Amino acid sequence: MLFSEILKDLDWEETGKSIYAKTSRDVERALAKAQTPGAEINLEDFKALVSPAAAAAPYLETMAGLSRTATQKKFGKTIQFYIPLYLSNACTNHCIYCGFNHENKFTRVTLTDEQIMEECKVLKQMGYEHLLLLTGESPKEAGIDYLEHAMQLVSPYFAQISLEVQPMDTPDYERLRKSGLHAVYVYQETYNKERYKFYHPAGMKRNYEWRLNTQDRLGLANVNKIGLGALLGLEDWRIEAFCMAMHLRHLQKTYWRSKYCVAFPRMRPHEGEGYQPQHVVSDKEFCQMIWAFRLLDDEVEMSLTTRESRDFRNHMVSLGITSISAGSQTDPGGYAHPNTEVAQFEINDNRSPVEMKKMIEEQGYEVVWKDWDKVYDFHDVKA
Ligand code: SF4
């Protein structure tokens, strides 16, 4: 069964009511389970952990401590480093919250082979082994053929290649695995089907179900790692978190050979033009969400991008996060030729990888530049 079949029975309003009705007793029950070896946090417990009742200071402190212990137990005192490489900012979609929106008039760039290699040279000098390739969603400029070729170009130089591009079909993912695909991240933005149409008024991204079932298609293609998430700031984060938890559980049960990563891109209020988040998520609420996920699942990877502030990232290193980017540019060609004309989102933490590494090591953690080799990705790929 695909996830859209499961989610269609969820009533957004009623789910919200049941989360807001959770009491301190429900939170204590969930936390007691989290401290009992062998006990499993279920989705009702998860509702309690993301509810306003769990936002009380003593509960948050307990959640933070448990999240730290659970993360260290599974991942050690380590943080993985990865770097995004934007290949193209061409996009046919009209997402109202994004700088790459089709209606924004600026020069669209899709990197040539030479430009890709120029970027890679800079990223290798920074020390990166885990590369995340990103594009807008424009199959004409950056479709399957372009992506396959780009992956073949960069593959010899990096240990791990991941994608954050338009959703594709299972045979396309199978094809890309042969060129070194390790992981794919696709964010639903919002799980609220009605509101989804408002945020995505035109373009192929308007198809809610096609996007929602992308992780199923990735699971069917046996992609090693599958990422999911919601864009925080669009709708009520507590209900989005619950839908993500449902999604994660469905995928883990159905495609148990893949690993999973959740990410929480967060919009912040900003000055000037552009879409303002209607449901601002505070730092405290953001922490609550991350810790709730760690108590739900001690194996799921969680990443934090440079959207977040320096202070916030410093604090979260030891509290549940497993991977982080540093020194990121969000405009294509921006590493070799920094250009701030149009970026997909505002970067809040401009520290270099060297500075981030120092901060992480000062907390007694180790930076992992490489935790994988492509040879493991190919064990079941037919030539
Ligand atoms: S969020 Fe993605 S799909 Fe939407 S406009 Fe931006 S780049 Fe295009």
XYZ file of C-alpha atoms in Angstrom, residues 169-373:
205
model
C 9.652 7.222 -11.133
C 11.090 3.951 -9.833
C 12.883 2.980 -13.104
C 14.613 6.406 -13.111
C 15.883 5.865 -9.572
C 17.048 2.374 -10.527
C 18.889 3.881 -13.479
C 20.579 6.529 -11.304
C 21.686 3.945 -8.785
C 23.935 2.543 -11.517
C 25.670 5.929 -11.646
C 26.342 6.019 -7.919
C 23.136 7.296 -6.327
C 23.248 6.773 -2.559
C 20.341 8.782 -1.120
C 17.388 10.885 -2.242
C 15.679 13.616 -0.227
C 12.206 14.820 -1.180
C 10.258 17.084 1.152
C 6.489 17.154 1.109
C 6.554 20.827 2.222
C 3.124 20.338 3.855
C 1.131 17.170 4.393
C -2.072 19.264 4.486
C -3.599 18.354 1.141
C -5.968 21.323 0.955
C -3.348 23.903 1.833
C -0.787 22.234 -0.438
C -2.702 23.580 -3.446
C -2.422 27.127 -2.123
C 1.372 26.908 -1.766
C 1.800 25.221 -5.154
C -0.547 27.035 -7.528
C 1.034 25.817 -10.795
C 3.673 23.513 -12.201
C 4.191 19.783 -11.881
C 4.679 20.076 -8.130
C 0.961 20.761 -7.833
C 0.381 16.991 -7.928
C 0.220 16.234 -4.181
C -0.087 12.441 -4.472
C 2.810 12.087 -6.915
C 5.072 13.879 -4.466
C 3.675 12.095 -1.416
C 4.374 8.660 -2.895
C 7.935 9.476 -3.981
C 9.434 7.721 -0.970
C 7.461 4.587 -1.866
C 8.930 4.691 -5.371
C 12.395 5.121 -3.839
C 11.808 2.171 -1.554
C 10.751 0.047 -4.530
C 14.005 1.057 -6.259
C 15.975 -0.084 -3.189
C 17.646 3.298 -2.769
C 19.989 3.036 0.170
C 18.841 6.084 2.094
C 15.539 7.948 1.808
C 14.911 11.417 3.182
C 11.600 13.008 4.090
C 10.435 16.171 5.754
C 8.146 19.173 5.844
C 8.886 22.845 5.415
C 8.312 24.352 8.847
C 6.451 27.643 8.793
C 3.669 26.746 6.370
C 1.205 24.903 8.619
C 0.955 23.782 12.249
C 4.253 22.026 12.950
C 2.746 19.623 15.484
C 0.421 18.100 12.867
C 3.161 18.104 10.200
C 5.443 16.252 12.642
C 2.760 13.664 13.300
C 2.259 13.074 9.549
C 6.024 12.746 9.104
C 6.109 10.190 11.915
C 3.311 8.211 10.220
C 5.189 8.420 6.934
C 8.435 7.234 8.507
C 6.735 4.271 10.199
C 5.030 3.240 6.956
C 8.297 3.353 5.023
C 10.307 1.498 7.642
C 7.786 -1.322 7.767
C 7.447 -1.587 3.990
C 10.976 -0.889 2.709
C 13.011 -2.176 5.608
C 16.237 -2.465 3.621
C 16.575 1.326 3.250
C 17.809 3.765 5.895
C 15.925 6.970 6.638
C 16.726 10.577 7.308
C 14.370 13.318 8.469
C 15.098 16.982 7.954
C 13.319 20.073 9.120
C 13.946 23.064 6.874
C 12.552 25.994 8.859
C 11.349 29.303 7.462
C 11.969 32.332 9.588
C 10.325 35.757 9.467
C 12.455 38.106 7.388
C 12.524 41.726 6.327
C 11.737 42.788 2.777
C 9.733 41.098 0.070
C 8.925 37.449 -0.170
C 6.642 35.008 1.568
C 6.482 35.271 5.358
C 5.901 32.067 7.365
C 2.391 31.989 8.811
C 3.166 29.436 11.530
C 6.500 30.526 12.938
C 8.300 27.721 14.769
C 10.335 28.946 17.750
C 13.709 27.463 18.722
C 12.092 25.770 21.711
C 9.380 24.187 19.550
C 11.953 23.133 16.990
C 13.971 21.376 19.709
C 10.839 19.638 20.975
C 10.169 18.277 17.490
C 13.721 16.993 17.007
C 13.768 15.308 20.411
C 10.341 13.745 19.852
C 11.676 12.163 16.640
C 14.726 10.827 18.413
C 12.553 9.207 21.097
C 10.325 7.735 18.402
C 13.270 6.295 16.508
C 16.864 5.962 17.660
C 18.178 5.003 14.204
C 16.753 7.708 11.987
C 19.311 10.247 10.796
C 18.553 13.928 11.322
C 20.238 16.843 9.624
C 20.466 20.586 10.179
C 21.247 22.996 7.382
C 22.871 26.421 7.317
C 19.374 27.950 7.387
C 19.738 27.672 11.164
C 21.688 30.122 13.281
C 25.177 29.596 14.568
C 24.044 29.386 18.221
C 21.255 26.957 17.477
C 23.545 24.631 15.524
C 26.175 24.765 18.263
C 23.604 23.642 20.829
C 22.074 20.889 18.734
C 25.342 19.093 17.906
C 25.083 16.950 21.033
C 21.291 16.706 21.276
C 20.070 14.455 18.468
C 21.363 15.743 15.145
C 23.561 13.382 13.101
C 24.601 15.399 10.046
C 25.304 18.995 9.198
C 26.447 21.114 6.263
C 28.940 23.975 6.461
C 30.210 26.595 4.054
C 27.145 26.101 1.799
C 26.234 28.181 -1.247
C 22.715 27.959 -2.674
C 23.344 29.493 -6.105
C 24.653 27.321 -8.960
C 28.358 27.976 -9.490
C 28.524 29.806 -6.147
C 31.560 27.973 -4.752
C 33.947 28.844 -7.569
C 32.307 32.225 -8.256
C 30.362 33.523 -5.252
C 27.296 35.389 -6.471
C 24.484 36.479 -4.223
C 22.056 37.582 -6.947
C 19.503 34.882 -6.179
C 19.787 32.195 -3.538
C 17.098 29.624 -2.723
C 17.042 30.642 0.928
C 18.951 32.853 3.303
C 22.004 31.317 4.956
C 22.214 32.025 8.687
C 25.445 30.280 9.559
C 28.320 31.291 7.299
C 31.068 29.394 9.090
C 33.557 27.424 7.031
C 33.933 23.645 7.440
C 37.165 24.270 9.378
C 35.366 26.531 11.852
C 32.480 24.070 12.207
C 34.883 21.188 12.746
C 36.630 23.125 15.510
C 33.315 23.875 17.250
C 32.241 20.218 17.015
C 35.564 18.907 18.334
C 35.471 21.371 21.226
C 32.260 19.618 22.288
C 34.079 16.271 22.336
C 32.542 15.093 19.062
C 34.263 13.755 15.972
C 33.570 14.926 12.433
C 32.886 12.141 9.926
C 33.811 13.155 6.374
C 33.272 9.682 4.951
C 31.158 6.874 6.388
C 30.394 5.002 3.198
C 31.912 3.696 0.031
